[in-house]
mmCIF file of C-alpha atoms and ligand atoms in Angstrom:
data_model
loop_
_atom_site.group_PDB
_atom_site.id
_atom_site.type_symbol
_atom_site.label_atom_id
_atom_site.label_comp_id
_atom_site.label_asym_id
_atom_site.label_seq_id
_atom_site.Cartn_x
_atom_site.Cartn_y
_atom_site.Cartn_z
ATOM 1 C CA LEU T 26 -22.332 168.791 177.818
ATOM 2 C CA ALA T 27 -21.096 166.423 175.782
ATOM 3 C CA GLU T 28 -19.457 167.478 172.210
ATOM 4 C CA PRO T 29 -20.537 168.254 169.524
ATOM 5 C CA VAL T 30 -23.253 170.524 171.232
ATOM 6 C CA GLY T 31 -25.848 171.874 169.134
ATOM 7 C CA LEU T 32 -28.377 175.113 169.605
ATOM 8 C CA VAL T 33 -31.349 175.801 168.361
ATOM 9 C CA PRO T 34 -32.324 179.681 168.815
ATOM 10 C CA THR T 35 -35.988 180.223 169.300
ATOM 11 C CA MET T 36 -38.393 183.092 170.744
ATOM 12 C CA GLY T 37 -40.567 180.210 172.307
ATOM 13 C CA ALA T 38 -44.321 179.734 170.939
ATOM 14 C CA LEU T 39 -42.603 176.674 169.872
ATOM 15 C CA HIS T 40 -44.414 174.665 167.048
ATOM 16 C CA ALA T 41 -43.565 171.916 164.542
ATOM 17 C CA GLY T 42 -41.173 173.817 162.487
ATOM 18 C CA HIS T 43 -39.026 174.757 165.783
ATOM 19 C CA LEU T 44 -39.184 170.694 166.675
ATOM 20 C CA ALA T 45 -37.719 169.807 163.131
ATOM 21 C CA LEU T 46 -34.672 172.038 163.895
ATOM 22 C CA VAL T 47 -34.493 170.333 167.331
ATOM 23 C CA ARG T 48 -34.729 166.870 165.598
ATOM 24 C CA ALA T 49 -31.951 167.910 162.909
ATOM 25 C CA ALA T 50 -29.814 168.838 165.786
ATOM 26 C CA CYS T 51 -30.535 165.841 167.773
ATOM 27 C CA GLU T 52 -29.290 163.630 164.751
ATOM 28 C CA ARG T 53 -25.994 165.895 164.785
ATOM 29 C CA CYS T 54 -25.391 166.308 167.905
ATOM 30 C CA LYS T 55 -24.581 164.558 171.401
ATOM 31 C CA SER T 56 -26.164 167.525 173.463
ATOM 32 C CA VAL T 57 -29.046 170.230 172.168
ATOM 33 C CA VAL T 58 -29.522 173.621 173.899
ATOM 34 C CA VAL T 59 -33.090 175.238 172.669
ATOM 35 C CA SER T 60 -32.942 178.883 173.764
ATOM 36 C CA ILE T 61 -36.173 180.584 174.330
ATOM 37 C CA PHE T 62 -35.857 184.449 174.360
ATOM 38 C CA VAL T 63 -38.060 187.036 173.147
ATOM 39 C CA ASN T 64 -34.939 189.690 172.301
ATOM 40 C CA PRO T 65 -36.412 193.237 172.346
ATOM 41 C CA LEU T 66 -33.513 194.333 170.622
ATOM 42 C CA GLN T 67 -34.927 193.040 167.135
ATOM 43 C CA PHE T 68 -38.214 194.595 167.891
ATOM 44 C CA GLY T 69 -39.304 198.012 166.528
ATOM 45 C CA PRO T 70 -40.978 200.688 168.647
ATOM 46 C CA GLN T 71 -44.240 199.812 166.523
ATOM 47 C CA GLU T 72 -43.473 196.144 166.653
ATOM 48 C CA ASP T 73 -45.261 193.386 168.763
ATOM 49 C CA PHE T 74 -42.801 192.687 171.258
ATOM 50 C CA ALA T 75 -45.600 193.112 174.339
ATOM 51 C CA ARG T 76 -47.761 190.774 172.781
ATOM 52 C CA TYR T 77 -45.643 188.134 170.962
ATOM 53 C CA PRO T 78 -46.946 184.839 172.164
ATOM 54 C CA ARG T 79 -45.040 183.469 175.626
ATOM 55 C CA ARG T 80 -45.674 179.966 176.473
ATOM 56 C CA LEU T 81 -42.870 178.797 178.425
ATOM 57 C CA ALA T 82 -44.986 176.065 180.235
ATOM 58 C CA HIS T 83 -46.199 174.752 176.719
ATOM 59 C CA ASP T 84 -42.829 174.938 175.185
ATOM 60 C CA ARG T 85 -41.388 172.865 177.855
ATOM 61 C CA GLU T 86 -43.935 170.231 177.737
ATOM 62 C CA LEU T 87 -43.271 170.245 173.992
ATOM 63 C CA LEU T 88 -39.574 169.646 174.390
ATOM 64 C CA SER T 89 -39.540 167.208 177.140
ATOM 65 C CA SER T 90 -39.851 164.127 174.858
ATOM 66 C CA ALA T 91 -37.985 165.426 172.107
ATOM 67 C CA GLY T 92 -34.245 164.532 173.451
ATOM 68 C CA VAL T 93 -33.171 168.272 174.533
ATOM 69 C CA SER T 94 -30.443 168.491 177.187
ATOM 70 C CA ALA T 95 -31.145 172.082 178.311
ATOM 71 C CA ILE T 96 -33.301 174.631 177.780
ATOM 72 C CA PHE T 97 -31.862 178.131 178.220
ATOM 73 C CA ALA T 98 -34.649 180.971 178.779
ATOM 74 C CA PRO T 99 -33.239 183.990 180.232
ATOM 75 C CA SER T 100 -34.657 187.108 181.452
ATOM 76 C CA VAL T 101 -34.192 190.190 179.683
ATOM 77 C CA GLU T 102 -32.002 191.399 182.416
ATOM 78 C CA GLU T 103 -29.936 188.382 182.480
ATOM 79 C CA MET T 104 -29.187 188.862 178.795
ATOM 80 C CA TYR T 105 -28.688 192.627 178.638
ATOM 81 C CA ALA T 106 -27.721 193.514 182.416
ATOM 82 C CA GLN T 107 -26.993 196.901 180.962
ATOM 83 C CA PRO T 108 -28.490 198.639 177.685
ATOM 84 C CA PRO T 109 -26.105 197.248 175.159
ATOM 85 C CA LEU T 110 -23.431 199.707 173.660
ATOM 86 C CA VAL T 111 -21.659 197.593 171.514
ATOM 87 C CA THR T 112 -23.825 195.818 168.729
ATOM 88 C CA VAL T 113 -23.214 193.694 165.741
ATOM 89 C CA ASP T 114 -23.676 195.930 162.369
ATOM 90 C CA PRO T 115 -25.053 193.255 159.323
ATOM 91 C CA GLY T 116 -23.858 195.536 156.943
ATOM 92 C CA SER T 117 -25.202 195.477 153.284
ATOM 93 C CA ILE T 118 -27.130 192.242 153.789
ATOM 94 C CA GLY T 119 -29.395 193.339 156.463
ATOM 95 C CA GLU T 120 -30.083 196.749 154.869
ATOM 96 C CA HIS T 121 -32.822 195.919 152.028
ATOM 97 C CA LEU T 122 -36.508 194.199 152.353
ATOM 98 C CA GLU T 123 -37.150 192.864 155.893
ATOM 99 C CA GLY T 124 -34.272 195.120 156.800
ATOM 100 C CA GLU T 125 -35.681 198.456 155.124
ATOM 101 C CA ARG T 126 -38.913 197.609 156.527
ATOM 102 C CA ARG T 127 -38.000 196.890 160.482
ATOM 103 C CA PRO T 128 -34.838 199.357 160.738
ATOM 104 C CA GLY T 129 -32.462 197.733 163.529
ATOM 105 C CA HIS T 130 -34.210 194.113 163.126
ATOM 106 C CA PHE T 131 -31.058 192.536 161.865
ATOM 107 C CA ARG T 132 -28.851 194.471 164.272
ATOM 108 C CA GLY T 133 -30.983 193.179 167.309
ATOM 109 C CA VAL T 134 -30.992 189.425 165.600
ATOM 110 C CA ALA T 135 -27.256 189.412 165.021
ATOM 111 C CA THR T 136 -26.300 190.956 168.488
ATOM 112 C CA VAL T 137 -28.557 188.473 170.462
ATOM 113 C CA VAL T 138 -27.158 185.626 168.367
ATOM 114 C CA LEU T 139 -23.799 186.374 168.673
ATOM 115 C CA LYS T 140 -24.406 187.006 172.791
ATOM 116 C CA LEU T 141 -26.134 182.954 172.439
ATOM 117 C CA LEU T 142 -23.287 181.369 170.626
ATOM 118 C CA GLU T 143 -20.543 183.007 173.497
ATOM 119 C CA LEU T 144 -22.946 181.689 176.184
ATOM 120 C CA VAL T 145 -23.496 178.151 175.116
ATOM 121 C CA ARG T 146 -20.556 177.846 172.577
ATOM 122 C CA PRO T 147 -22.020 175.347 170.579
ATOM 123 C CA GLN T 148 -20.239 173.340 167.707
ATOM 124 C CA TYR T 149 -23.513 173.803 165.628
ATOM 125 C CA ALA T 150 -26.313 176.510 165.190
ATOM 126 C CA PHE T 151 -29.904 175.448 163.733
ATOM 127 C CA PHE T 152 -31.633 177.874 161.634
ATOM 128 C CA GLY T 153 -35.025 177.512 159.780
ATOM 129 C CA GLN T 154 -34.720 178.957 156.338
ATOM 130 C CA LYS T 155 -38.242 180.249 156.612
ATOM 131 C CA ASP T 156 -36.442 183.794 157.459
ATOM 132 C CA ALA T 157 -34.054 183.544 154.638
ATOM 133 C CA GLN T 158 -32.410 186.766 155.352
ATOM 134 C CA GLN T 159 -31.781 186.473 158.877
ATOM 135 C CA LEU T 160 -30.158 183.103 157.946
ATOM 136 C CA ALA T 161 -27.881 184.926 155.510
ATOM 137 C CA VAL T 162 -27.173 187.487 157.832
ATOM 138 C CA VAL T 163 -25.978 185.056 160.591
ATOM 139 C CA GLN T 164 -24.019 182.982 158.262
ATOM 140 C CA ARG T 165 -21.968 185.741 157.309
ATOM 141 C CA MET T 166 -21.555 187.287 160.619
ATOM 142 C CA VAL T 167 -20.243 183.816 161.821
ATOM 143 C CA SER T 168 -17.933 183.837 158.485
ATOM 144 C CA ASP T 169 -16.874 187.966 158.775
ATOM 145 C CA LEU T 170 -16.374 187.497 162.889
ATOM 146 C CA ASN T 171 -14.839 184.198 162.700
ATOM 147 C CA CYS T 172 -17.296 182.347 165.248
ATOM 148 C CA ASP T 173 -16.243 178.486 165.721
ATOM 149 C CA THR T 174 -19.751 177.526 165.442
ATOM 150 C CA GLU T 175 -21.180 175.746 162.025
ATOM 151 C CA ILE T 176 -24.813 176.955 161.096
ATOM 152 C CA VAL T 177 -27.033 174.679 159.797
ATOM 153 C CA SER T 178 -29.812 175.677 157.679
ATOM 154 C CA CYS T 179 -33.108 173.235 157.799
ATOM 155 C CA PRO T 180 -35.929 173.295 155.405
ATOM 156 C CA THR T 181 -39.149 175.396 156.029
ATOM 157 C CA VAL T 182 -42.101 173.350 157.623
ATOM 158 C CA ARG T 183 -45.385 173.919 155.741
ATOM 159 C CA GLU T 184 -49.114 173.367 156.619
ATOM 160 C CA PRO T 185 -50.632 170.969 154.244
ATOM 161 C CA ASP T 186 -51.884 174.085 152.367
ATOM 162 C CA GLY T 187 -48.458 175.634 151.922
ATOM 163 C CA LEU T 188 -48.521 178.377 154.325
ATOM 164 C CA ALA T 189 -44.969 178.435 156.487
ATOM 165 C CA LEU T 190 -45.411 177.615 160.108
ATOM 166 C CA SER T 191 -44.691 180.804 162.368
ATOM 167 C CA SER T 192 -45.446 181.614 165.835
ATOM 168 C CA ARG T 193 -47.199 184.624 164.212
ATOM 169 C CA ASN T 194 -49.573 182.642 162.692
ATOM 170 C CA ALA T 195 -51.346 182.107 166.211
ATOM 171 C CA TYR T 196 -52.653 186.056 165.587
ATOM 172 C CA LEU T 197 -54.661 185.082 162.662
ATOM 173 C CA SER T 198 -58.483 185.109 162.305
ATOM 174 C CA ALA T 199 -59.916 182.297 160.359
ATOM 175 C CA ASP T 200 -60.514 184.416 157.154
ATOM 176 C CA GLU T 201 -57.219 185.738 157.492
ATOM 177 C CA ARG T 202 -55.969 182.082 157.840
ATOM 178 C CA ARG T 203 -57.642 180.941 154.627
ATOM 179 C CA ALA T 204 -56.120 184.040 152.741
ATOM 180 C CA ALA T 205 -52.757 183.376 154.410
ATOM 181 C CA PRO T 206 -51.233 180.478 151.773
ATOM 182 C CA ARG T 207 -51.648 183.050 149.153
ATOM 183 C CA LEU T 208 -48.355 184.239 149.575
ATOM 184 C CA PHE T 209 -46.835 180.860 149.003
ATOM 185 C CA GLN T 210 -48.884 180.259 145.903
ATOM 186 C CA THR T 211 -47.774 183.502 144.890
ATOM 187 C CA LEU T 212 -44.006 183.132 145.379
ATOM 188 C CA ARG T 213 -44.447 179.589 143.791
ATOM 189 C CA ALA T 214 -45.788 181.024 140.685
ATOM 190 C CA VAL T 215 -42.429 183.655 140.582
ATOM 191 C CA ALA T 216 -40.455 180.759 141.174
ATOM 192 C CA GLU T 217 -42.340 178.777 138.410
ATOM 193 C CA ARG T 218 -41.663 181.732 135.927
ATOM 194 C CA LEU T 219 -38.217 181.883 136.576
ATOM 195 C CA SER T 220 -37.133 178.626 136.376
ATOM 196 C CA ALA T 221 -39.040 178.484 133.148
ATOM 197 C CA GLY T 222 -36.792 181.167 131.422
ATOM 198 C CA ARG T 223 -38.200 184.605 132.577
ATOM 199 C CA THR T 224 -35.426 186.957 133.349
ATOM 200 C CA ASP T 225 -37.334 190.481 133.669
ATOM 201 C CA VAL T 226 -37.926 190.104 137.502
ATOM 202 C CA PRO T 227 -39.778 193.836 137.814
ATOM 203 C CA ALA T 228 -42.337 193.026 135.026
ATOM 204 C CA LEU T 229 -42.716 189.564 136.014
ATOM 205 C CA LEU T 230 -43.157 190.766 139.875
ATOM 206 C CA ALA T 231 -45.939 193.267 138.724
ATOM 207 C CA GLU T 232 -47.385 190.826 136.717
ATOM 208 C CA LEU T 233 -47.923 188.544 139.709
ATOM 209 C CA THR T 234 -48.457 190.921 142.736
ATOM 210 C CA PRO T 235 -51.827 190.895 142.246
ATOM 211 C CA GLU T 236 -52.390 187.195 142.864
ATOM 212 C CA LEU T 237 -51.600 187.899 146.306
ATOM 213 C CA SER T 238 -54.985 189.327 147.002
ATOM 214 C CA PRO T 239 -57.032 189.398 149.365
ATOM 215 C CA LEU T 240 -53.218 189.735 151.401
ATOM 216 C CA ARG T 241 -52.085 193.033 151.247
ATOM 217 C CA PRO T 242 -48.681 193.195 149.332
ATOM 218 C CA ASP T 243 -45.457 194.260 151.345
ATOM 219 C CA TYR T 244 -43.043 193.504 148.898
ATOM 220 C CA LEU T 245 -41.972 190.600 146.598
ATOM 221 C CA ALA T 246 -38.258 190.440 145.312
ATOM 222 C CA VAL T 247 -36.013 188.111 143.486
ATOM 223 C CA VAL T 248 -32.121 187.848 145.217
ATOM 224 C CA ARG T 249 -29.262 185.871 145.696
ATOM 225 C CA PRO T 250 -29.566 183.745 149.168
ATOM 226 C CA GLU T 251 -26.074 185.278 150.317
ATOM 227 C CA GLU T 252 -26.656 188.959 149.358
ATOM 228 C CA PHE T 253 -30.362 189.723 149.364
ATOM 229 C CA LEU T 254 -30.134 192.436 147.037
ATOM 230 C CA PRO T 255 -33.374 192.827 144.940
ATOM 231 C CA LEU T 256 -32.216 191.807 141.301
ATOM 232 C CA ALA T 257 -33.598 193.676 138.034
ATOM 233 C CA ALA T 258 -32.411 190.445 135.806
ATOM 234 C CA ALA T 259 -32.136 186.731 136.706
ATOM 235 C CA PRO T 260 -28.836 185.491 135.871
ATOM 236 C CA PRO T 261 -28.860 182.347 134.043
ATOM 237 C CA GLY T 262 -27.806 179.062 135.924
ATOM 238 C CA ALA T 263 -28.122 180.898 139.341
ATOM 239 C CA THR T 264 -29.712 179.603 142.703
ATOM 240 C CA LEU T 265 -31.732 182.408 143.876
ATOM 241 C CA LEU T 266 -34.660 183.254 146.619
ATOM 242 C CA ALA T 267 -38.145 184.523 145.485
ATOM 243 C CA VAL T 268 -39.163 186.309 148.973
ATOM 244 C CA GLY T 269 -42.054 188.368 149.830
ATOM 245 C CA ALA T 270 -44.133 189.651 152.483
ATOM 246 C CA ALA T 271 -47.816 190.606 152.917
ATOM 247 C CA PHE T 272 -50.441 191.607 155.579
ATOM 248 C CA ALA T 273 -53.093 189.305 156.557
ATOM 249 C CA GLY T 274 -55.198 191.897 158.235
ATOM 250 C CA LYS T 275 -52.585 193.243 160.786
ATOM 251 C CA THR T 276 -50.234 190.424 160.831
ATOM 252 C CA ARG T 277 -47.367 190.395 158.384
ATOM 253 C CA LEU T 278 -46.227 186.983 156.779
ATOM 254 C CA ILE T 279 -43.162 186.078 154.992
ATOM 255 C CA ASP T 280 -41.923 183.488 153.045
ATOM 256 C CA ASN T 281 -39.604 182.549 150.420
ATOM 257 C CA ILE T 282 -39.094 179.720 147.910
ATOM 258 C CA ALA T 283 -35.582 178.534 146.084
ATOM 259 C CA VAL T 284 -35.207 178.674 142.679
ATOM 260 C CA LYS T 285 -32.712 177.740 139.825
ATOM 261 C CA THR T 286 -32.641 179.611 136.691
ATOM 262 C CA PRO T 287 -31.833 177.527 133.542
HETATM 263 O O1 PAF N 18 -36.011 183.426 164.287
HETATM 264 C C1 PAF N 18 -35.855 183.600 165.562
HETATM 265 O O2 PAF N 18 -36.568 183.232 166.084
HETATM 266 C C2 PAF N 18 -35.012 184.742 166.403
HETATM 267 O O3 PAF N 18 -35.033 186.078 165.273
HETATM 268 C C3 PAF N 18 -33.729 184.396 166.839
HETATM 269 C C4 PAF N 18 -32.785 183.250 165.729
HETATM 270 C C5 PAF N 18 -34.012 183.270 167.821
HETATM 271 C C6 PAF N 18 -33.253 185.480 167.437
HETATM 272 O O4 PAF N 18 -33.783 186.060 168.348
#
């Protein structure tokens, strides 16, 4: 493959958000590899590994005119010839929020991303900002483990009503889909208050949590993007992330918005 090589790691069921990553990769790289692998290591025992959408034919079709050099779609047996004994511990960035609700999730993500980087050896790898904690874990891993790949983060792609694109949106019923943008709207309200000078994060979040309704709140938090530790007070002159997760029926949605405090 002609260098620079760009890797777009995905779990398939591709949508416009993935295609934006592919476009960003094509702009920067001579060759672009898209990996499609539903990674069992990052799903908890009660999670949706078995029913996660798998649409390889559809994904190939979508990518056929996208300028991709190769699709890497290994089987579970190919990726994990033996049960992995050595895995990547993402440390404190992976402990809170998503990490707390999905024990082992970021260990699974970091481990498979490191394996993909080793297999493809890309100069660049492209990740969406929607999974902001994943992005933070991957960025820190690449830095701490001296991986020879630059991580490029790309803006979240949204539906016109604000809902962040996600392969899991396919699970939503019509009613759930109507309610789903509430997460983005609530995070936007948090971000607006912070940029207007509110600093008392717990009180602010308690005030705005009811706005998620009819979604069922999981968490709202404000974090530094490189730490993912929930803040009790918003520091001045900082770039922060308002992050959240909420349930629409059984489907868990996550989203985040960046905000600069005055
Ligand atoms: O964001 C995803 O789709 C996955 O977590 C990733 C990065 C492909 C690792 O399995």
